[in-house]
Coordinates of C-alpha atoms in Angstrom, one line a residue:
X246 CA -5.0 -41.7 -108.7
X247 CA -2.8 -44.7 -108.8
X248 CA -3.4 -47.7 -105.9
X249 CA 0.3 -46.2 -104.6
X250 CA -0.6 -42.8 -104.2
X251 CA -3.5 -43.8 -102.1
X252 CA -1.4 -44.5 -99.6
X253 CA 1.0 -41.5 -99.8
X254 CA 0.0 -38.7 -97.2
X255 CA -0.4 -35.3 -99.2
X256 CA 1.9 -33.1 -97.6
X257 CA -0.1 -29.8 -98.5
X258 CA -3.4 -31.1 -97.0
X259 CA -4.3 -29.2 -94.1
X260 CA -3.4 -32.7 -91.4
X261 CA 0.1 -31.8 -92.1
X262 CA 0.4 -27.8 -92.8
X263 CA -2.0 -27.1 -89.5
X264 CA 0.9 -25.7 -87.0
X265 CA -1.9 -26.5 -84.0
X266 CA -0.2 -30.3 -84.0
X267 CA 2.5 -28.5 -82.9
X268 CA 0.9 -26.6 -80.2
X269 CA -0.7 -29.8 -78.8
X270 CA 2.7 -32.1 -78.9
X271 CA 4.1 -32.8 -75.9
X272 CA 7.6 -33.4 -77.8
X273 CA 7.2 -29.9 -78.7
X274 CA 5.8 -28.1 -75.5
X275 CA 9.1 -29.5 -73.9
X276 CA 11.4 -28.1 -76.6
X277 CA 10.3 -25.3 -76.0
X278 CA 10.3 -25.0 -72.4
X279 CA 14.3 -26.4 -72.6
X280 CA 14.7 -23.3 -74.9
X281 CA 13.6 -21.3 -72.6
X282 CA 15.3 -22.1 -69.9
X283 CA 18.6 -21.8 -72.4
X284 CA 17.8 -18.2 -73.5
X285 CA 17.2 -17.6 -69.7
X286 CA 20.8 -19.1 -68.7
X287 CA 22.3 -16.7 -71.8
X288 CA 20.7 -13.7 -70.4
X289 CA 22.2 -14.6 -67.2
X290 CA 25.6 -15.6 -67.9
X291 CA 26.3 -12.7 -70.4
X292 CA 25.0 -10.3 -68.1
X293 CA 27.8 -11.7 -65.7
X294 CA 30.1 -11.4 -68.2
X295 CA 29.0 -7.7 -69.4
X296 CA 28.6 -9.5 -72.7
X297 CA 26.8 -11.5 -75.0
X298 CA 27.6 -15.0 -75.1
X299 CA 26.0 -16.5 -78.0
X300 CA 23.4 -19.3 -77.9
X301 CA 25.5 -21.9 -78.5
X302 CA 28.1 -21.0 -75.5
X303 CA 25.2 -20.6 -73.3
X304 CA 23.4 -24.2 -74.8
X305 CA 26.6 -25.7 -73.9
X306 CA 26.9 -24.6 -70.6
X307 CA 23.9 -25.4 -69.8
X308 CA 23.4 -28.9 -71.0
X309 CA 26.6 -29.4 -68.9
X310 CA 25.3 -27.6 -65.9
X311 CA 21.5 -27.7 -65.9
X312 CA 19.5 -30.0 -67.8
X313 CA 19.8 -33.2 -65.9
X314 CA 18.4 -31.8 -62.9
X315 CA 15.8 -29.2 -64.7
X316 CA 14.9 -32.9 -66.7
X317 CA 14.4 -34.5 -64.0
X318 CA 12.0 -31.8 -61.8
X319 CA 10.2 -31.0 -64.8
X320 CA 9.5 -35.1 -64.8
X321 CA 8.4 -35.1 -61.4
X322 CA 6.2 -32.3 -61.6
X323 CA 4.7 -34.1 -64.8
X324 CA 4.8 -37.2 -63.3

């Protein structure tokens, strides 16, 4: 192995294919609560609207409407 590769991560080693990173990551734990809260605003609006509204319609909407005040009680329950 050449004194460069040394230094190169390898990408199939189990460090970076082990999906249990992801399940410990904070970064990742919040993602996912975010999406959760989006698919729960969907549900909610396209029930209103006796139809499906898409993800991205409901994303919208609820970035506009939503996330600055779900960010900031998830930070102070964290917090």
């Amino acid at each position: 192995m050449s004194e460069e590769n040394k230094n190169t991560p390898d990408l199939a080693s189990d460090n970076f294919t082990d999906r249990s990173f992801a399940k410990r990551s904070t970064l990742y734990q919040e993602f996912l609560a975010e999406r959760e809260e989006i698919l729960r605003h969907k549900w909610i609006e396209s029930e209103k609207q006796g139809k499906d509204i898409g993800f991205e319609r409901a994303l919208l909407d609820w970035i506009r409407k939503h996330r600055e005040s779900w960010r900031s009680s998830r930070n102070t329950k964290i917090g």
